[in-house]
Amino acid sequence: MPSNMSLFSVNAILILSTDDRSRILTKYYSAPHAPPGSTGQPGANPYPTVKEQKAFEKGLLEKTNKQTSDVILYDGRVVVFKMEGDVMLYVVGGGDENEIMLFGVVLALRDALAILLKNSTDKRTLIENYDILSLAVDEIIDDGIILETDPVIISSRVSKPPTQDIASVKNIDLSEQGLLNAWEFGKLKLAERMRQL
């Protein structure tokens, strides 16, 4: 039984362009309980500087460019990836992390982006819709902890409601206080009706 039980499981999520090897979105995470500056810890960020991150990403792109599998062990880290159009989606975990769980994250990201961007997951679309991309990543992973892997739920949290539906539910307060107010209003109206009879 490992003595270091933690929900922290993702070291980085990377979205890189395959044609010009540019970064579209890169997020590196460090465990909140790892001592600062310690790269030997399992949850510590092994690439604290941008120079080290870019070197890691360059090597990763070279290694995965002609791979047929979706899971590799690179630089002591488990890396799962998917290619979509001209971009590569990567999820990087520790060397002892569960590959299936990490693969579920990369599939959730791919499928959520397909729903949100209407199956147009390419570099240009991702850059034009960077806000949606960033929100989708934040809905899936928060500080290296996997929050959600269902692409439908992720896309519903990220997307805006259709404009024709906004007018009909604009003035309805569905918060707890709003429901309590509606209950009190209903009780008051019922009491008034009872007194009239």
PDB file of C-alpha atoms in Angstrom:
ATOM      1  CA  MET A   1       0.000   0.000   0.000  1.00  0.00           C
ATOM      2  CA  PRO A   2       1.544   3.322  -1.020  1.00  0.00           C
ATOM      3  CA  SER A   3       2.070   5.672   1.865  1.00  0.00           C
ATOM      4  CA  ASN A   4       1.521   8.751  -0.291  1.00  0.00           C
ATOM      5  CA  MET A   5      -2.220   8.596  -1.043  1.00  0.00           C
ATOM      6  CA  SER A   6      -3.315  11.560  -3.117  1.00  0.00           C
ATOM      7  CA  LEU A   7      -5.911  12.551  -5.697  1.00  0.00           C
ATOM      8  CA  PHE A   8      -3.164  14.299  -7.648  1.00  0.00           C
ATOM      9  CA  SER A   9      -2.630  12.298 -10.821  1.00  0.00           C
ATOM     10  CA  VAL A  10      -1.904  14.609 -13.773  1.00  0.00           C
ATOM     11  CA  ASN A  11       1.458  16.356 -14.115  1.00  0.00           C
ATOM     12  CA  ALA A  12       0.640  18.170 -17.351  1.00  0.00           C
ATOM     13  CA  ILE A  13      -1.901  18.571 -20.087  1.00  0.00           C
ATOM     14  CA  LEU A  14      -0.473  19.670 -23.422  1.00  0.00           C
ATOM     15  CA  ILE A  15      -2.035  20.624 -26.727  1.00  0.00           C
ATOM     16  CA  LEU A  16       0.666  21.057 -29.338  1.00  0.00           C
ATOM     17  CA  SER A  17       0.609  21.767 -33.054  1.00  0.00           C
ATOM     18  CA  THR A  18       2.200  19.048 -35.177  1.00  0.00           C
ATOM     19  CA  ASP A  19       2.944  21.157 -38.240  1.00  0.00           C
ATOM     20  CA  ASP A  20       5.011  23.973 -36.679  1.00  0.00           C
ATOM     21  CA  ARG A  21       5.557  22.395 -33.212  1.00  0.00           C
ATOM     22  CA  SER A  22       4.027  25.389 -31.441  1.00  0.00           C
ATOM     23  CA  ARG A  23       2.252  25.361 -28.100  1.00  0.00           C
ATOM     24  CA  ILE A  24      -1.497  25.891 -28.218  1.00  0.00           C
ATOM     25  CA  LEU A  25      -2.222  25.187 -24.555  1.00  0.00           C
ATOM     26  CA  THR A  26       0.136  23.816 -21.937  1.00  0.00           C
ATOM     27  CA  LYS A  27      -0.609  23.446 -18.252  1.00  0.00           C
ATOM     28  CA  TYR A  28       1.842  21.925 -15.814  1.00  0.00           C
ATOM     29  CA  TYR A  29       0.638  20.994 -12.347  1.00  0.00           C
ATOM     30  CA  SER A  30       2.386  20.460  -9.051  1.00  0.00           C
ATOM     31  CA  ALA A  31       0.838  18.642  -6.124  1.00  0.00           C
ATOM     32  CA  PRO A  32      -0.243  21.102  -3.450  1.00  0.00           C
ATOM     33  CA  HIS A  33       1.472  19.025  -0.762  1.00  0.00           C
ATOM     34  CA  ALA A  34       4.845  18.644  -2.511  1.00  0.00           C
ATOM     35  CA  PRO A  35       7.670  20.683  -0.972  1.00  0.00           C
ATOM     36  CA  PRO A  36       8.635  23.590  -3.261  1.00  0.00           C
ATOM     37  CA  GLY A  37      11.722  23.048  -5.352  1.00  0.00           C
ATOM     38  CA  SER A  38      11.737  19.267  -4.884  1.00  0.00           C
ATOM     39  CA  THR A  39      11.756  17.507  -8.240  1.00  0.00           C
ATOM     40  CA  GLY A  40      12.292  14.046  -6.762  1.00  0.00           C
ATOM     41  CA  GLN A  41       8.834  13.915  -5.202  1.00  0.00           C
ATOM     42  CA  PRO A  42       6.152  12.061  -7.222  1.00  0.00           C
ATOM     43  CA  GLY A  43       3.870  15.109  -7.363  1.00  0.00           C
ATOM     44  CA  ALA A  44       6.543  17.724  -7.970  1.00  0.00           C
ATOM     45  CA  ASN A  45       6.727  19.488 -11.321  1.00  0.00           C
ATOM     46  CA  PRO A  46       9.822  18.057 -13.047  1.00  0.00           C
ATOM     47  CA  TYR A  47       9.872  20.937 -15.559  1.00  0.00           C
ATOM     48  CA  PRO A  48       9.701  24.179 -13.563  1.00  0.00           C
ATOM     49  CA  THR A  49      11.102  26.510 -16.243  1.00  0.00           C
ATOM     50  CA  VAL A  50       9.721  27.301 -19.679  1.00  0.00           C
ATOM     51  CA  LYS A  51      13.014  26.212 -21.281  1.00  0.00           C
ATOM     52  CA  GLU A  52      12.754  22.748 -19.682  1.00  0.00           C
ATOM     53  CA  GLN A  53       9.073  22.528 -20.633  1.00  0.00           C
ATOM     54  CA  LYS A  54       9.774  23.336 -24.280  1.00  0.00           C
ATOM     55  CA  ALA A  55      12.619  20.804 -24.389  1.00  0.00           C
ATOM     56  CA  PHE A  56      10.280  18.154 -22.951  1.00  0.00           C
ATOM     57  CA  GLU A  57       7.548  19.054 -25.457  1.00  0.00           C
ATOM     58  CA  LYS A  58       9.966  18.980 -28.408  1.00  0.00           C
ATOM     59  CA  GLY A  59      11.241  15.538 -27.449  1.00  0.00           C
ATOM     60  CA  LEU A  60       7.706  14.323 -26.833  1.00  0.00           C
ATOM     61  CA  LEU A  61       6.534  15.470 -30.263  1.00  0.00           C
ATOM     62  CA  GLU A  62       9.517  13.770 -31.929  1.00  0.00           C
ATOM     63  CA  LYS A  63       8.856  10.538 -30.019  1.00  0.00           C
ATOM     64  CA  THR A  64       5.098  10.429 -30.660  1.00  0.00           C
ATOM     65  CA  ASN A  65       5.016  11.777 -34.208  1.00  0.00           C
ATOM     66  CA  LYS A  66       5.223   8.339 -35.802  1.00  0.00           C
ATOM     67  CA  GLN A  67       3.848   6.204 -32.957  1.00  0.00           C
ATOM     68  CA  THR A  68       0.953   3.840 -33.526  1.00  0.00           C
ATOM     69  CA  SER A  69       0.149   3.358 -29.836  1.00  0.00           C
ATOM     70  CA  ASP A  70      -1.588   5.862 -27.576  1.00  0.00           C
ATOM     71  CA  VAL A  71       0.462   5.292 -24.409  1.00  0.00           C
ATOM     72  CA  ILE A  72       4.209   5.684 -23.960  1.00  0.00           C
ATOM     73  CA  LEU A  73       6.670   5.987 -21.124  1.00  0.00           C
ATOM     74  CA  TYR A  74       8.780   9.088 -21.755  1.00  0.00           C
ATOM     75  CA  ASP A  75      11.287  10.662 -19.367  1.00  0.00           C
ATOM     76  CA  GLY A  76      10.011   8.490 -16.525  1.00  0.00           C
ATOM     77  CA  ARG A  77       6.424   9.711 -17.062  1.00  0.00           C
ATOM     78  CA  VAL A  78       3.362   7.957 -18.450  1.00  0.00           C
ATOM     79  CA  VAL A  79       2.143   9.924 -21.464  1.00  0.00           C
ATOM     80  CA  VAL A  80      -1.165   9.237 -23.195  1.00  0.00           C
ATOM     81  CA  PHE A  81      -1.985  11.087 -26.385  1.00  0.00           C
ATOM     82  CA  LYS A  82      -4.385  11.422 -29.279  1.00  0.00           C
ATOM     83  CA  MET A  83      -3.916  13.150 -32.607  1.00  0.00           C
ATOM     84  CA  GLU A  84      -6.807  15.297 -33.822  1.00  0.00           C
ATOM     85  CA  GLY A  85      -6.297  17.007 -37.155  1.00  0.00           C
ATOM     86  CA  ASP A  86      -3.056  18.946 -36.907  1.00  0.00           C
ATOM     87  CA  VAL A  87      -2.835  18.954 -33.097  1.00  0.00           C
ATOM     88  CA  MET A  88      -1.704  16.437 -30.501  1.00  0.00           C
ATOM     89  CA  LEU A  89      -3.511  16.146 -27.175  1.00  0.00           C
ATOM     90  CA  TYR A  90      -1.265  14.891 -24.353  1.00  0.00           C
ATOM     91  CA  VAL A  91      -1.935  13.997 -20.732  1.00  0.00           C
ATOM     92  CA  VAL A  92       1.208  13.398 -18.665  1.00  0.00           C
ATOM     93  CA  GLY A  93       1.166  11.534 -15.365  1.00  0.00           C
ATOM     94  CA  GLY A  94       3.717  10.129 -12.967  1.00  0.00           C
ATOM     95  CA  GLY A  95       5.597   6.946 -13.774  1.00  0.00           C
ATOM     96  CA  ASP A  96       3.354   4.871 -11.504  1.00  0.00           C
ATOM     97  CA  GLU A  97       0.062   6.428 -12.602  1.00  0.00           C
ATOM     98  CA  ASN A  98      -2.871   4.444 -14.014  1.00  0.00           C
ATOM     99  CA  GLU A  99      -2.718   4.595 -17.831  1.00  0.00           C
ATOM    100  CA  ILE A 100      -6.412   3.804 -18.264  1.00  0.00           C
ATOM    101  CA  MET A 101      -7.435   6.701 -16.048  1.00  0.00           C
ATOM    102  CA  LEU A 102      -5.139   9.095 -17.930  1.00  0.00           C
ATOM    103  CA  PHE A 103      -6.408   7.760 -21.247  1.00  0.00           C
ATOM    104  CA  GLY A 104      -9.958   8.476 -20.066  1.00  0.00           C
ATOM    105  CA  VAL A 105      -8.911  12.096 -19.519  1.00  0.00           C
ATOM    106  CA  VAL A 106      -7.465  12.507 -23.017  1.00  0.00           C
ATOM    107  CA  LEU A 107     -10.577  10.888 -24.540  1.00  0.00           C
ATOM    108  CA  ALA A 108     -12.831  13.174 -22.479  1.00  0.00           C
ATOM    109  CA  LEU A 109     -10.901  16.200 -23.715  1.00  0.00           C
ATOM    110  CA  ARG A 110     -11.037  15.038 -27.330  1.00  0.00           C
ATOM    111  CA  ASP A 111     -14.760  14.237 -27.222  1.00  0.00           C
ATOM    112  CA  ALA A 112     -15.705  17.413 -25.328  1.00  0.00           C
ATOM    113  CA  LEU A 113     -13.822  19.526 -27.875  1.00  0.00           C
ATOM    114  CA  ALA A 114     -15.546  17.638 -30.696  1.00  0.00           C
ATOM    115  CA  ILE A 115     -18.938  18.476 -29.158  1.00  0.00           C
ATOM    116  CA  LEU A 116     -18.075  22.104 -28.397  1.00  0.00           C
ATOM    117  CA  LEU A 117     -16.323  22.841 -31.689  1.00  0.00           C
ATOM    118  CA  LYS A 118     -18.643  20.739 -33.873  1.00  0.00           C
ATOM    119  CA  ASN A 119     -15.987  18.161 -34.868  1.00  0.00           C
ATOM    120  CA  SER A 120     -13.554  20.844 -36.002  1.00  0.00           C
ATOM    121  CA  THR A 121     -10.586  20.231 -33.717  1.00  0.00           C
ATOM    122  CA  ASP A 122      -7.694  21.845 -35.537  1.00  0.00           C
ATOM    123  CA  LYS A 123      -5.098  24.469 -34.640  1.00  0.00           C
ATOM    124  CA  ARG A 124      -6.944  27.430 -36.109  1.00  0.00           C
ATOM    125  CA  THR A 125     -10.271  26.553 -34.468  1.00  0.00           C
ATOM    126  CA  LEU A 126      -8.636  25.925 -31.100  1.00  0.00           C
ATOM    127  CA  ILE A 127      -6.866  29.293 -31.188  1.00  0.00           C
ATOM    128  CA  GLU A 128     -10.061  31.101 -32.228  1.00  0.00           C
ATOM    129  CA  ASN A 129     -11.980  29.365 -29.419  1.00  0.00           C
ATOM    130  CA  TYR A 130      -9.230  29.469 -26.812  1.00  0.00           C
ATOM    131  CA  ASP A 131     -11.701  30.480 -24.106  1.00  0.00           C
ATOM    132  CA  ILE A 132     -13.769  27.336 -24.666  1.00  0.00           C
ATOM    133  CA  LEU A 133     -10.618  25.204 -24.800  1.00  0.00           C
ATOM    134  CA  SER A 134      -9.299  26.640 -21.544  1.00  0.00           C
ATOM    135  CA  LEU A 135     -12.647  26.217 -19.770  1.00  0.00           C
ATOM    136  CA  ALA A 136     -12.931  22.618 -20.971  1.00  0.00           C
ATOM    137  CA  VAL A 137      -9.462  21.792 -19.617  1.00  0.00           C
ATOM    138  CA  ASP A 138     -10.335  23.465 -16.317  1.00  0.00           C
ATOM    139  CA  GLU A 139     -13.571  21.452 -16.072  1.00  0.00           C
ATOM    140  CA  ILE A 140     -11.640  18.204 -16.578  1.00  0.00           C
ATOM    141  CA  ILE A 141      -8.585  18.860 -14.383  1.00  0.00           C
ATOM    142  CA  ASP A 142      -8.068  21.192 -11.439  1.00  0.00           C
ATOM    143  CA  ASP A 143      -4.519  21.451 -10.069  1.00  0.00           C
ATOM    144  CA  GLY A 144      -3.672  17.953 -11.322  1.00  0.00           C
ATOM    145  CA  ILE A 145      -6.818  16.348  -9.891  1.00  0.00           C
ATOM    146  CA  ILE A 146      -9.224  14.751 -12.342  1.00  0.00           C
ATOM    147  CA  LEU A 147     -12.694  16.202 -11.805  1.00  0.00           C
ATOM    148  CA  GLU A 148     -14.794  14.950 -14.714  1.00  0.00           C
ATOM    149  CA  THR A 149     -14.399  12.575 -17.657  1.00  0.00           C
ATOM    150  CA  ASP A 150     -17.877  12.659 -19.203  1.00  0.00           C
ATOM    151  CA  PRO A 151     -17.637  14.784 -22.376  1.00  0.00           C
ATOM    152  CA  VAL A 152     -21.359  15.631 -22.401  1.00  0.00           C
ATOM    153  CA  ILE A 153     -21.238  17.038 -18.870  1.00  0.00           C
ATOM    154  CA  ILE A 154     -18.018  18.910 -19.637  1.00  0.00           C
ATOM    155  CA  SER A 155     -19.452  20.478 -22.787  1.00  0.00           C
ATOM    156  CA  SER A 156     -22.695  21.417 -21.026  1.00  0.00           C
ATOM    157  CA  ARG A 157     -20.746  23.225 -18.306  1.00  0.00           C
ATOM    158  CA  VAL A 158     -18.565  25.045 -20.822  1.00  0.00           C
ATOM    159  CA  SER A 159     -21.048  25.944 -23.544  1.00  0.00           C
ATOM    160  CA  LYS A 160     -23.413  28.858 -23.443  1.00  0.00           C
ATOM    161  CA  PRO A 161     -27.166  28.162 -23.461  1.00  0.00           C
ATOM    162  CA  PRO A 162     -28.949  28.786 -26.764  1.00  0.00           C
ATOM    163  CA  THR A 163     -30.272  32.346 -27.037  1.00  0.00           C
ATOM    164  CA  GLN A 164     -33.892  31.340 -27.721  1.00  0.00           C
ATOM    165  CA  ASP A 165     -34.056  29.506 -24.366  1.00  0.00           C
ATOM    166  CA  ILE A 166     -32.643  32.393 -22.344  1.00  0.00           C
ATOM    167  CA  ALA A 167     -35.768  34.580 -22.587  1.00  0.00           C
ATOM    168  CA  SER A 168     -38.081  31.905 -21.149  1.00  0.00           C
ATOM    169  CA  VAL A 169     -35.919  31.179 -18.079  1.00  0.00           C
ATOM    170  CA  LYS A 170     -34.437  34.609 -17.593  1.00  0.00           C
ATOM    171  CA  ASN A 171     -36.535  35.668 -14.599  1.00  0.00           C
ATOM    172  CA  ILE A 172     -36.734  32.311 -12.815  1.00  0.00           C
ATOM    173  CA  ASP A 173     -34.560  32.043  -9.720  1.00  0.00           C
ATOM    174  CA  LEU A 174     -33.731  28.358  -9.196  1.00  0.00           C
ATOM    175  CA  SER A 175     -31.368  28.881  -6.290  1.00  0.00           C
ATOM    176  CA  GLU A 176     -32.250  27.576  -2.855  1.00  0.00           C
ATOM    177  CA  GLN A 177     -33.379  31.026  -1.732  1.00  0.00           C
ATOM    178  CA  GLY A 178     -35.473  31.429  -4.884  1.00  0.00           C
ATOM    179  CA  LEU A 179     -37.246  28.132  -4.268  1.00  0.00           C
ATOM    180  CA  LEU A 180     -37.872  29.067  -0.630  1.00  0.00           C
ATOM    181  CA  ASN A 181     -39.337  32.396  -1.776  1.00  0.00           C
ATOM    182  CA  ALA A 182     -41.623  30.579  -4.230  1.00  0.00           C
ATOM    183  CA  TRP A 183     -42.740  28.205  -1.458  1.00  0.00           C
ATOM    184  CA  GLU A 184     -43.533  31.103   0.892  1.00  0.00           C
ATOM    185  CA  PHE A 185     -45.407  32.929  -1.898  1.00  0.00           C
ATOM    186  CA  GLY A 186     -47.459  29.786  -2.608  1.00  0.00           C
ATOM    187  CA  LYS A 187     -48.298  29.356   1.092  1.00  0.00           C
ATOM    188  CA  LEU A 188     -49.380  32.994   1.337  1.00  0.00           C
ATOM    189  CA  LYS A 189     -51.631  32.748  -1.731  1.00  0.00           C
ATOM    190  CA  LEU A 190     -53.186  29.511  -0.454  1.00  0.00           C
ATOM    191  CA  ALA A 191     -53.892  31.095   2.937  1.00  0.00           C
ATOM    192  CA  GLU A 192     -55.552  34.077   1.223  1.00  0.00           C
ATOM    193  CA  ARG A 193     -57.749  31.750  -0.848  1.00  0.00           C
ATOM    194  CA  MET A 194     -58.724  29.778   2.261  1.00  0.00           C
ATOM    195  CA  ARG A 195     -59.766  32.996   4.055  1.00  0.00           C
ATOM    196  CA  GLN A 196     -61.915  34.066   1.080  1.00  0.00           C
ATOM    197  CA  LEU A 197     -63.931  30.840   1.233  1.00  0.00           C
TER     198      LEU A 197
END
